Amino acid sequence: MAESVALDPVDLHLLRLLQNDARATYRDLAAQVGVAPSTCLDRVTRLRRSGVILGHQLRLDPAKLGRGLQALLSVQVRPHRRELVGPFVERIRALPESLTVFHLTGPDDYLVHVAVADMADLQRLVLDEFTAHREVARVETRLIFQQWDCGPLLPPGAPGDKPSAKSA
């Protein structure tokens, strides 16, 4: 498990701002945080090098790309052995419909977030790309009506972090 990185209030403020707008300039970030642009650049560079900032992603609207139906597929793989797991995950990750794949504990082994054109496309995906493979024992499908982004992500106990039920 990766170790956490010590973050001060300036780092936390930068992370909040960058999570809301990853394209913000160092000059704008520095002004909002109250440091020099060179200091801001140094801090963001340190956050990248330490692995706190993993990268920048372009987010696309699946519906505008002809994939207006999203679903979560709970998948059981049997037998659940390493020699099957790797190829299964790589095959699922390579599908253009796959958005995210989670390896889970519990009765289901994987949760796969997919975006497809319509119900017929979802049925094709489940039958041709999932259950057609011998190691897939079961697929359970849940349609997504709506989703909301959350965040920003902060370390536990950081200013602005919501208190847990224990500390309330």
CSV table of N, CA and C in Angstrom, one decimal:
chain,number,residue,atom,x,y,z
A,1,MET,N,0.8,-1.2,0.0
A,1,MET,CA,0.0,0.0,0.0
A,1,MET,C,0.9,1.2,0.0
A,2,ALA,N,0.5,2.2,-0.8
A,2,ALA,CA,1.3,3.4,-0.9
A,2,ALA,C,1.2,4.3,0.4
A,3,GLU,N,2.4,4.9,0.7
A,3,GLU,CA,2.4,5.8,1.9
A,3,GLU,C,1.8,7.1,1.5
A,4,SER,N,1.1,7.7,2.5
A,4,SER,CA,0.5,9.0,2.2
A,4,SER,C,1.7,10.1,2.3
A,5,VAL,N,1.4,11.2,1.6
A,5,VAL,CA,2.4,12.3,1.5
A,5,VAL,C,1.9,13.4,2.4
A,6,ALA,N,2.9,14.0,3.1
A,6,ALA,CA,2.5,15.2,4.0
A,6,ALA,C,2.1,16.4,3.2
A,7,LEU,N,1.0,16.9,3.4
A,7,LEU,CA,0.5,18.1,2.7
A,7,LEU,C,0.2,19.2,3.6
A,8,ASP,N,0.6,20.4,3.3
A,8,ASP,CA,0.3,21.6,4.1
A,8,ASP,C,-0.9,22.3,3.5
A,9,PRO,N,-1.4,23.3,4.2
A,9,PRO,CA,-2.7,24.0,3.7
A,9,PRO,C,-2.5,24.6,2.2
A,10,VAL,N,-1.3,25.0,1.8
A,10,VAL,CA,-1.1,25.5,0.5
A,10,VAL,C,-1.3,24.4,-0.5
A,11,ASP,N,-0.7,23.2,-0.2
A,11,ASP,CA,-0.8,22.0,-1.1
A,11,ASP,C,-2.3,21.7,-1.2
A,12,LEU,N,-3.0,21.6,-0.1
A,12,LEU,CA,-4.4,21.2,-0.1
A,12,LEU,C,-5.2,22.2,-0.9
A,13,HIS,N,-4.9,23.5,-0.8
A,13,HIS,CA,-5.7,24.5,-1.6
A,13,HIS,C,-5.4,24.3,-3.1
A,14,LEU,N,-4.1,24.1,-3.4
A,14,LEU,CA,-3.8,23.8,-4.8
A,14,LEU,C,-4.5,22.6,-5.4
A,15,LEU,N,-4.6,21.5,-4.6
A,15,LEU,CA,-5.3,20.3,-5.0
A,15,LEU,C,-6.7,20.6,-5.2
A,16,ARG,N,-7.4,21.3,-4.3
A,16,ARG,CA,-8.8,21.7,-4.5
A,16,ARG,C,-9.0,22.4,-5.8
A,17,LEU,N,-8.2,23.4,-6.1
A,17,LEU,CA,-8.3,24.3,-7.3
A,17,LEU,C,-8.1,23.4,-8.5
A,18,LEU,N,-7.0,22.6,-8.5
A,18,LEU,CA,-6.7,21.8,-9.7
A,18,LEU,C,-7.8,20.7,-10.0
A,19,GLN,N,-8.4,20.2,-9.0
A,19,GLN,CA,-9.5,19.2,-9.2
A,19,GLN,C,-10.7,19.9,-9.8
A,20,ASN,N,-10.9,21.1,-9.5
A,20,ASN,CA,-12.0,21.9,-10.1
A,20,ASN,C,-11.7,22.4,-11.5
A,21,ASP,N,-10.4,22.7,-11.8
A,21,ASP,CA,-10.0,23.1,-13.1
A,21,ASP,C,-8.5,22.8,-13.4
A,22,ALA,N,-8.3,21.7,-14.0
A,22,ALA,CA,-6.9,21.2,-14.2
A,22,ALA,C,-6.2,22.0,-15.2
A,23,ARG,N,-6.9,22.9,-15.9
A,23,ARG,CA,-6.2,23.8,-16.9
A,23,ARG,C,-5.9,25.1,-16.4
A,24,ALA,N,-6.1,25.4,-15.1
A,24,ALA,CA,-5.8,26.7,-14.5
A,24,ALA,C,-4.3,27.0,-14.7
A,25,THR,N,-3.9,28.2,-15.0
A,25,THR,CA,-2.5,28.6,-15.1
A,25,THR,C,-1.9,28.7,-13.8
A,26,TYR,N,-0.5,28.5,-13.8
A,26,TYR,CA,0.2,28.7,-12.5
A,26,TYR,C,0.0,30.1,-12.0
A,27,ARG,N,0.0,31.1,-12.8
A,27,ARG,CA,-0.3,32.5,-12.4
A,27,ARG,C,-1.6,32.6,-11.6
A,28,ASP,N,-2.7,32.0,-12.2
A,28,ASP,CA,-4.0,32.1,-11.6
A,28,ASP,C,-4.0,31.3,-10.3
A,29,LEU,N,-3.4,30.1,-10.3
A,29,LEU,CA,-3.3,29.3,-9.1
A,29,LEU,C,-2.6,30.0,-8.0
A,30,ALA,N,-1.4,30.6,-8.3
A,30,ALA,CA,-0.6,31.3,-7.4
A,30,ALA,C,-1.4,32.5,-6.7
A,31,ALA,N,-2.1,33.2,-7.6
A,31,ALA,CA,-2.9,34.4,-7.0
A,31,ALA,C,-4.0,33.9,-6.1
A,32,GLN,N,-4.6,32.8,-6.4
A,32,GLN,CA,-5.7,32.3,-5.5
A,32,GLN,C,-5.1,31.7,-4.2
A,33,VAL,N,-3.9,31.1,-4.3
A,33,VAL,CA,-3.3,30.5,-3.1
A,33,VAL,C,-2.5,31.5,-2.3
A,34,GLY,N,-2.0,32.5,-2.9
A,34,GLY,CA,-1.2,33.6,-2.2
A,34,GLY,C,0.2,33.3,-2.2
A,35,VAL,N,0.8,32.6,-3.2
A,35,VAL,CA,2.2,32.4,-3.4
A,35,VAL,C,2.7,32.9,-4.7
A,36,ALA,N,4.0,33.0,-4.9
A,36,ALA,CA,4.6,33.4,-6.2
A,36,ALA,C,4.3,32.3,-7.2
A,37,PRO,N,4.2,32.6,-8.5
A,37,PRO,CA,4.0,31.6,-9.5
A,37,PRO,C,5.1,30.6,-9.6
A,38,SER,N,6.3,31.0,-9.3
A,38,SER,CA,7.4,30.0,-9.3
A,38,SER,C,7.3,29.0,-8.1
A,39,THR,N,6.8,29.5,-7.0
A,39,THR,CA,6.5,28.6,-5.8
A,39,THR,C,5.4,27.7,-6.2
A,40,CYS,N,4.4,28.2,-6.8
A,40,CYS,CA,3.2,27.3,-7.2
A,40,CYS,C,3.7,26.2,-8.2
A,41,LEU,N,4.5,26.6,-9.2
A,41,LEU,CA,5.1,25.6,-10.1
A,41,LEU,C,5.9,24.5,-9.4
A,42,ASP,N,6.7,25.0,-8.4
A,42,ASP,CA,7.5,24.0,-7.6
A,42,ASP,C,6.6,23.1,-6.8
A,43,ARG,N,5.6,23.6,-6.2
A,43,ARG,CA,4.7,22.8,-5.4
A,43,ARG,C,3.9,21.7,-6.3
A,44,VAL,N,3.4,22.2,-7.4
A,44,VAL,CA,2.7,21.3,-8.3
A,44,VAL,C,3.6,20.2,-8.8
A,45,THR,N,4.8,20.6,-9.2
A,45,THR,CA,5.8,19.6,-9.7
A,45,THR,C,6.1,18.6,-8.6
A,46,ARG,N,6.3,19.1,-7.3
A,46,ARG,CA,6.5,18.1,-6.2
A,46,ARG,C,5.3,17.2,-6.0
A,47,LEU,N,4.1,17.7,-6.2
A,47,LEU,CA,2.9,16.9,-6.0
A,47,LEU,C,2.8,15.8,-7.1
A,48,ARG,N,3.3,16.2,-8.3
A,48,ARG,CA,3.3,15.2,-9.4
A,48,ARG,C,4.4,14.1,-9.2
A,49,ARG,N,5.6,14.6,-8.8
A,49,ARG,CA,6.7,13.6,-8.6
A,49,ARG,C,6.4,12.7,-7.4
A,50,SER,N,5.7,13.2,-6.4
A,50,SER,CA,5.4,12.3,-5.2
A,50,SER,C,4.2,11.4,-5.5
A,51,GLY,N,3.6,11.5,-6.7
A,51,GLY,CA,2.5,10.6,-7.0
A,51,GLY,C,1.1,11.1,-6.5
A,52,VAL,N,1.0,12.2,-5.9
A,52,VAL,CA,-0.3,12.7,-5.4
A,52,VAL,C,-1.1,13.1,-6.6
A,53,ILE,N,-0.6,13.8,-7.6
A,53,ILE,CA,-1.2,14.1,-8.8
A,53,ILE,C,-0.8,13.1,-9.8
A,54,LEU,N,-1.8,12.3,-10.3
A,54,LEU,CA,-1.5,11.2,-11.2
A,54,LEU,C,-1.5,11.6,-12.7
A,55,GLY,N,-2.2,12.7,-13.0
A,55,GLY,CA,-2.2,13.1,-14.4
A,55,GLY,C,-3.4,14.0,-14.6
A,56,HIS,N,-3.7,14.3,-15.9
A,56,HIS,CA,-4.8,15.1,-16.3
A,56,HIS,C,-5.6,14.3,-17.3
A,57,GLN,N,-6.9,14.3,-17.2
A,57,GLN,CA,-7.8,13.6,-18.1
A,57,GLN,C,-8.8,14.5,-18.8
A,58,LEU,N,-9.0,14.2,-20.0
A,58,LEU,CA,-10.0,14.8,-20.8
A,58,LEU,C,-11.3,14.0,-20.6
A,59,ARG,N,-12.4,14.7,-20.1
A,59,ARG,CA,-13.7,14.0,-19.9
A,59,ARG,C,-14.6,14.2,-21.1
A,60,LEU,N,-15.2,13.2,-21.6
A,60,LEU,CA,-16.1,13.2,-22.7
A,60,LEU,C,-17.5,12.9,-22.3
A,61,ASP,N,-18.5,13.4,-23.0
A,61,ASP,CA,-19.8,13.0,-22.8
A,61,ASP,C,-20.2,11.8,-23.6
A,62,PRO,N,-20.4,10.6,-23.0
A,62,PRO,CA,-20.7,9.4,-23.7
A,62,PRO,C,-21.9,9.6,-24.6
A,63,ALA,N,-22.9,10.3,-24.2
A,63,ALA,CA,-24.2,10.4,-25.0
A,63,ALA,C,-23.9,11.2,-26.3
A,64,LYS,N,-23.0,12.2,-26.2
A,64,LYS,CA,-22.7,12.9,-27.4
A,64,LYS,C,-21.8,12.1,-28.4
A,65,LEU,N,-21.3,11.0,-27.9
A,65,LEU,CA,-20.5,10.1,-28.8
A,65,LEU,C,-21.3,8.9,-29.2
A,66,GLY,N,-22.6,9.0,-29.0
A,66,GLY,CA,-23.5,7.9,-29.4
A,66,GLY,C,-23.6,6.8,-28.4
A,67,ARG,N,-23.2,7.0,-27.2
A,67,ARG,CA,-23.3,6.0,-26.1
A,67,ARG,C,-24.1,6.5,-25.0
A,68,GLY,N,-25.4,6.7,-25.2
A,68,GLY,CA,-26.3,7.3,-24.3
A,68,GLY,C,-26.8,6.5,-23.1
A,69,LEU,N,-26.5,5.2,-23.2
A,69,LEU,CA,-26.9,4.3,-22.1
A,69,LEU,C,-25.7,3.8,-21.3
A,70,GLN,N,-25.7,4.0,-20.0
A,70,GLN,CA,-24.6,3.5,-19.2
A,70,GLN,C,-25.2,2.5,-18.2
A,71,ALA,N,-24.3,1.5,-17.9
A,71,ALA,CA,-24.7,0.5,-17.0
A,71,ALA,C,-23.5,0.0,-16.1
A,72,LEU,N,-23.8,-0.6,-15.0
A,72,LEU,CA,-22.8,-1.3,-14.2
A,72,LEU,C,-23.0,-2.8,-14.3
A,73,LEU,N,-22.0,-3.5,-14.7
A,73,LEU,CA,-22.0,-4.9,-14.8
A,73,LEU,C,-21.3,-5.6,-13.7
A,74,SER,N,-22.0,-6.4,-12.9
A,74,SER,CA,-21.3,-7.1,-11.8
A,74,SER,C,-21.0,-8.5,-12.4
A,75,VAL,N,-19.7,-8.9,-12.3
A,75,VAL,CA,-19.3,-10.1,-13.0
A,75,VAL,C,-18.6,-11.1,-12.0
A,76,GLN,N,-19.0,-12.3,-12.1
A,76,GLN,CA,-18.4,-13.4,-11.4
A,76,GLN,C,-17.5,-14.2,-12.4
A,77,VAL,N,-16.3,-14.4,-12.0
A,77,VAL,CA,-15.4,-15.2,-12.8
A,77,VAL,C,-15.1,-16.5,-12.1
A,78,ARG,N,-15.2,-17.6,-12.7
A,78,ARG,CA,-15.0,-18.9,-12.1
A,78,ARG,C,-14.2,-19.8,-13.0
A,79,PRO,N,-13.1,-20.4,-12.6
A,79,PRO,CA,-12.5,-20.2,-11.3
A,79,PRO,C,-11.8,-18.9,-11.2
A,80,HIS,N,-11.8,-18.3,-10.0
A,80,HIS,CA,-11.1,-17.0,-9.9
A,80,HIS,C,-9.6,-17.2,-9.6
A,81,ARG,N,-8.9,-17.4,-10.6
A,81,ARG,CA,-7.5,-17.7,-10.5
A,81,ARG,C,-6.7,-16.7,-11.3
A,82,ARG,N,-5.4,-16.5,-10.9
A,82,ARG,CA,-4.6,-15.4,-11.5
A,82,ARG,C,-4.4,-15.6,-13.0
A,83,GLU,N,-4.3,-16.9,-13.5
A,83,GLU,CA,-4.1,-17.0,-14.9
A,83,GLU,C,-5.3,-16.7,-15.7
A,84,LEU,N,-6.5,-16.6,-15.1
A,84,LEU,CA,-7.7,-16.1,-15.8
A,84,LEU,C,-7.9,-14.7,-15.6
A,85,VAL,N,-7.6,-14.2,-14.4
A,85,VAL,CA,-7.9,-12.8,-14.1
A,85,VAL,C,-7.2,-11.8,-15.0
A,86,GLY,N,-5.9,-11.9,-15.2
A,86,GLY,CA,-5.1,-11.0,-16.0
A,86,GLY,C,-5.7,-10.9,-17.4
A,87,PRO,N,-5.8,-12.0,-18.2
A,87,PRO,CA,-6.4,-11.9,-19.5
A,87,PRO,C,-7.8,-11.3,-19.5
A,88,PHE,N,-8.6,-11.7,-18.5
A,88,PHE,CA,-10.0,-11.2,-18.5
A,88,PHE,C,-10.0,-9.7,-18.3
A,89,VAL,N,-9.2,-9.2,-17.4
A,89,VAL,CA,-9.2,-7.7,-17.2
A,89,VAL,C,-8.7,-7.0,-18.4
A,90,GLU,N,-7.6,-7.5,-19.1
A,90,GLU,CA,-7.1,-6.8,-20.2
A,90,GLU,C,-8.1,-6.9,-21.4
A,91,ARG,N,-8.8,-8.0,-21.5
A,91,ARG,CA,-9.8,-8.1,-22.6
A,91,ARG,C,-11.0,-7.0,-22.3
A,92,ILE,N,-11.4,-6.9,-21.1
A,92,ILE,CA,-12.5,-6.0,-20.8
A,92,ILE,C,-12.0,-4.5,-20.9
A,93,ARG,N,-10.8,-4.3,-20.5
A,93,ARG,CA,-10.2,-2.9,-20.6
A,93,ARG,C,-10.1,-2.5,-22.1
A,94,ALA,N,-9.9,-3.4,-23.0
A,94,ALA,CA,-9.7,-3.1,-24.4
A,94,ALA,C,-11.1,-2.8,-25.1
A,95,LEU,N,-12.2,-3.1,-24.5
A,95,LEU,CA,-13.5,-2.9,-25.1
A,95,LEU,C,-13.8,-1.4,-25.1
A,96,PRO,N,-14.2,-0.9,-26.3
A,96,PRO,CA,-14.5,0.5,-26.4
A,96,PRO,C,-15.6,1.0,-25.5
A,97,GLU,N,-16.5,0.0,-25.1
A,97,GLU,CA,-17.6,0.4,-24.2
A,97,GLU,C,-17.2,0.5,-22.7
A,98,SER,N,-16.1,-0.1,-22.3
A,98,SER,CA,-15.7,-0.1,-20.9
A,98,SER,C,-15.1,1.3,-20.5
A,99,LEU,N,-15.7,1.8,-19.4
A,99,LEU,CA,-15.2,3.1,-18.9
A,99,LEU,C,-14.3,2.8,-17.7
A,100,THR,N,-14.7,1.9,-16.8
A,100,THR,CA,-13.9,1.6,-15.6
A,100,THR,C,-14.1,0.2,-15.2
A,101,VAL,N,-13.1,-0.5,-14.7
A,101,VAL,CA,-13.1,-1.8,-14.2
A,101,VAL,C,-12.6,-1.9,-12.8
A,102,PHE,N,-13.4,-2.4,-11.9
A,102,PHE,CA,-13.0,-2.6,-10.5
A,102,PHE,C,-12.9,-4.1,-10.1
A,103,HIS,N,-11.9,-4.5,-9.4
A,103,HIS,CA,-11.7,-5.8,-8.9
A,103,HIS,C,-12.2,-5.7,-7.4
A,104,LEU,N,-13.2,-6.6,-7.1
A,104,LEU,CA,-13.9,-6.5,-5.8
A,104,LEU,C,-13.7,-7.7,-4.9
A,105,THR,N,-14.1,-7.5,-3.6
A,105,THR,CA,-14.3,-8.6,-2.7
A,105,THR,C,-15.8,-8.9,-2.7
A,106,GLY,N,-16.2,-10.0,-2.1
A,106,GLY,CA,-17.6,-10.3,-2.0
A,106,GLY,C,-18.0,-11.2,-3.1
A,107,PRO,N,-19.3,-11.4,-3.3
A,107,PRO,CA,-19.8,-12.4,-4.2
A,107,PRO,C,-19.5,-12.1,-5.7
A,108,ASP,N,-19.3,-10.8,-6.0
A,108,ASP,CA,-18.9,-10.5,-7.4
A,108,ASP,C,-17.4,-10.2,-7.4
A,109,ASP,N,-16.8,-10.6,-8.5
A,109,ASP,CA,-15.4,-10.4,-8.7
A,109,ASP,C,-15.0,-9.0,-9.3
A,110,TYR,N,-15.9,-8.5,-10.2
A,110,TYR,CA,-15.6,-7.3,-10.9
A,110,TYR,C,-16.9,-6.5,-11.0
A,111,LEU,N,-16.7,-5.2,-11.1
A,111,LEU,CA,-17.7,-4.2,-11.4
A,111,LEU,C,-17.2,-3.4,-12.6
A,112,VAL,N,-18.0,-3.5,-13.7
A,112,VAL,CA,-17.5,-2.8,-15.0
A,112,VAL,C,-18.5,-1.7,-15.3
A,113,HIS,N,-18.1,-0.5,-15.4
A,113,HIS,CA,-18.9,0.6,-15.9
A,113,HIS,C,-18.8,0.7,-17.4
A,114,VAL,N,-19.9,0.6,-18.1
A,114,VAL,CA,-19.9,0.6,-19.5
A,114,VAL,C,-20.8,1.7,-20.1
A,115,ALA,N,-20.5,2.2,-21.3
A,115,ALA,CA,-21.4,3.1,-22.0
A,115,ALA,C,-21.7,2.5,-23.4
A,116,VAL,N,-23.0,2.3,-23.7
A,116,VAL,CA,-23.4,1.7,-25.0
A,116,VAL,C,-24.4,2.6,-25.7
A,117,ALA,N,-24.7,2.2,-26.9
A,117,ALA,CA,-25.7,3.0,-27.7
A,117,ALA,C,-27.1,2.9,-27.2
A,118,ASP,N,-27.5,1.6,-26.9
A,118,ASP,CA,-28.9,1.4,-26.5
A,118,ASP,C,-29.0,0.0,-25.9
A,119,MET,N,-30.2,-0.4,-25.6
A,119,MET,CA,-30.4,-1.7,-24.9
A,119,MET,C,-29.9,-2.9,-25.8
A,120,ALA,N,-30.1,-2.8,-27.1
A,120,ALA,CA,-29.7,-3.9,-28.0
A,120,ALA,C,-28.1,-4.0,-28.0
A,121,ASP,N,-27.5,-2.8,-27.9
A,121,ASP,CA,-26.0,-2.8,-27.8
A,121,ASP,C,-25.5,-3.4,-26.5
A,122,LEU,N,-26.3,-3.1,-25.4
A,122,LEU,CA,-25.9,-3.6,-24.1
A,122,LEU,C,-26.1,-5.1,-24.1
A,123,GLN,N,-27.2,-5.6,-24.7
A,123,GLN,CA,-27.4,-7.0,-24.8
A,123,GLN,C,-26.3,-7.7,-25.6
A,124,ARG,N,-25.9,-7.1,-26.7
A,124,ARG,CA,-24.8,-7.7,-27.5
A,124,ARG,C,-23.5,-7.7,-26.7
A,125,LEU,N,-23.2,-6.6,-26.0
A,125,LEU,CA,-22.0,-6.6,-25.2
A,125,LEU,C,-22.0,-7.7,-24.1
A,126,VAL,N,-23.1,-7.8,-23.4
A,126,VAL,CA,-23.1,-8.9,-22.3
A,126,VAL,C,-23.0,-10.3,-22.9
A,127,LEU,N,-23.7,-10.5,-24.0
A,127,LEU,CA,-23.7,-11.9,-24.6
A,127,LEU,C,-22.4,-12.2,-25.3
A,128,ASP,N,-21.9,-11.2,-26.1
A,128,ASP,CA,-20.8,-11.5,-27.0
A,128,ASP,C,-19.4,-11.3,-26.3
A,129,GLU,N,-19.4,-10.4,-25.4
A,129,GLU,CA,-18.1,-10.0,-24.8
A,129,GLU,C,-17.9,-10.5,-23.4
A,130,PHE,N,-19.0,-10.8,-22.7
A,130,PHE,CA,-18.9,-11.3,-21.3
A,130,PHE,C,-19.3,-12.8,-21.2
A,131,THR,N,-20.6,-13.1,-21.3
A,131,THR,CA,-21.0,-14.4,-21.0
A,131,THR,C,-20.6,-15.5,-22.1
A,132,ALA,N,-20.1,-15.0,-23.2
A,132,ALA,CA,-19.6,-16.0,-24.2
A,132,ALA,C,-18.3,-16.6,-23.8
A,133,HIS,N,-17.7,-16.0,-22.8
A,133,HIS,CA,-16.4,-16.6,-22.3
A,133,HIS,C,-16.6,-17.5,-21.2
A,134,ARG,N,-15.9,-18.7,-21.3
A,134,ARG,CA,-16.1,-19.8,-20.4
A,134,ARG,C,-15.9,-19.4,-18.9
A,135,GLU,N,-14.9,-18.5,-18.6
A,135,GLU,CA,-14.6,-18.2,-17.2
A,135,GLU,C,-15.7,-17.3,-16.6
A,136,VAL,N,-16.6,-16.7,-17.3
A,136,VAL,CA,-17.6,-15.8,-16.8
A,136,VAL,C,-18.8,-16.6,-16.3
A,137,ALA,N,-19.0,-16.7,-15.0
A,137,ALA,CA,-20.0,-17.5,-14.5
A,137,ALA,C,-21.4,-16.8,-14.4
A,138,ARG,N,-21.3,-15.4,-14.2
A,138,ARG,CA,-22.5,-14.7,-14.1
A,138,ARG,C,-22.3,-13.2,-14.3
A,139,VAL,N,-23.3,-12.6,-15.0
A,139,VAL,CA,-23.2,-11.1,-15.2
A,139,VAL,C,-24.6,-10.6,-14.7
A,140,GLU,N,-24.5,-9.6,-13.9
A,140,GLU,CA,-25.8,-8.9,-13.4
A,140,GLU,C,-25.6,-7.4,-13.9
A,141,THR,N,-26.7,-6.9,-14.5
A,141,THR,CA,-26.7,-5.6,-15.1
A,141,THR,C,-27.6,-4.6,-14.3
A,142,ARG,N,-27.0,-3.4,-14.1
A,142,ARG,CA,-27.8,-2.3,-13.5
A,142,ARG,C,-27.6,-1.1,-14.4
A,143,LEU,N,-28.8,-0.6,-14.8
A,143,LEU,CA,-28.7,0.6,-15.6
A,143,LEU,C,-28.5,1.9,-14.7
A,144,ILE,N,-27.8,2.8,-15.3
A,144,ILE,CA,-27.5,4.1,-14.6
A,144,ILE,C,-28.5,5.1,-15.1
A,145,PHE,N,-29.3,5.6,-14.2
A,145,PHE,CA,-30.2,6.7,-14.6
A,145,PHE,C,-29.5,8.1,-14.6
A,146,GLN,N,-28.7,8.3,-13.6
A,146,GLN,CA,-28.0,9.6,-13.5
A,146,GLN,C,-26.8,9.4,-12.6
A,147,GLN,N,-25.8,10.3,-12.8
A,147,GLN,CA,-24.6,10.2,-11.9
A,147,GLN,C,-24.1,11.6,-11.6
A,148,TRP,N,-23.5,11.8,-10.5
A,148,TRP,CA,-23.0,13.0,-10.0
A,148,TRP,C,-21.5,12.8,-9.7
A,149,ASP,N,-20.7,13.8,-10.0
A,149,ASP,CA,-19.3,13.8,-9.6
A,149,ASP,C,-19.2,14.3,-8.1
A,150,CYS,N,-18.3,13.9,-7.4
A,150,CYS,CA,-18.1,14.3,-6.0
A,150,CYS,C,-16.7,14.9,-5.9
A,151,GLY,N,-16.4,15.4,-4.7
A,151,GLY,CA,-15.1,15.8,-4.5
A,151,GLY,C,-15.0,17.3,-4.1
A,152,PRO,N,-13.9,17.9,-3.9
A,152,PRO,CA,-12.6,17.3,-4.3
A,152,PRO,C,-12.1,16.3,-3.2
A,153,LEU,N,-11.2,15.4,-3.6
A,153,LEU,CA,-10.7,14.4,-2.8
A,153,LEU,C,-9.6,15.0,-1.9
A,154,LEU,N,-9.7,14.9,-0.6
A,154,LEU,CA,-8.7,15.4,0.3
A,154,LEU,C,-8.3,14.3,1.3
A,155,PRO,N,-7.1,14.5,1.9
A,155,PRO,CA,-6.7,13.5,2.9
A,155,PRO,C,-7.7,13.5,4.1
A,156,PRO,N,-7.8,12.4,4.9
A,156,PRO,CA,-8.7,12.5,6.1
A,156,PRO,C,-8.2,13.5,7.0
A,157,GLY,N,-9.2,14.3,7.6
A,157,GLY,CA,-8.8,15.3,8.6
A,157,GLY,C,-8.3,16.6,8.0
A,158,ALA,N,-8.3,16.8,6.7
A,158,ALA,CA,-7.8,18.0,6.1
A,158,ALA,C,-8.9,19.1,6.3
A,159,PRO,N,-8.5,20.3,6.4
A,159,PRO,CA,-9.6,21.4,6.5
A,159,PRO,C,-10.6,21.3,5.3
A,160,GLY,N,-11.8,21.3,5.6
A,160,GLY,CA,-12.8,21.2,4.6
A,160,GLY,C,-13.3,19.7,4.4
A,161,ASP,N,-12.6,18.8,5.0
A,161,ASP,CA,-13.0,17.4,5.0
A,161,ASP,C,-14.1,17.2,5.9
A,162,LYS,N,-15.2,16.5,5.5
A,162,LYS,CA,-16.3,16.2,6.3
A,162,LYS,C,-16.0,15.3,7.5
A,163,PRO,N,-16.5,15.7,8.7
A,163,PRO,CA,-16.2,14.8,9.8
A,163,PRO,C,-16.9,13.4,9.7
A,164,SER,N,-16.2,12.4,10.2
A,164,SER,CA,-16.8,11.1,10.1
A,164,SER,C,-17.9,11.0,11.2
A,165,ALA,N,-18.7,9.9,11.1
A,165,ALA,CA,-19.8,9.7,12.1
A,165,ALA,C,-19.2,9.6,13.5
A,166,LYS,N,-18.0,9.0,13.6
A,166,LYS,CA,-17.4,8.8,14.9
A,166,LYS,C,-17.0,10.2,15.6
A,167,SER,N,-16.6,11.1,14.8
A,167,SER,CA,-16.1,12.4,15.4
A,167,SER,C,-17.2,13.4,15.5
A,168,ALA,N,-18.4,13.1,14.9
A,168,ALA,CA,-19.5,14.1,15.0
A,168,ALA,C,-20.2,14.0,16.3
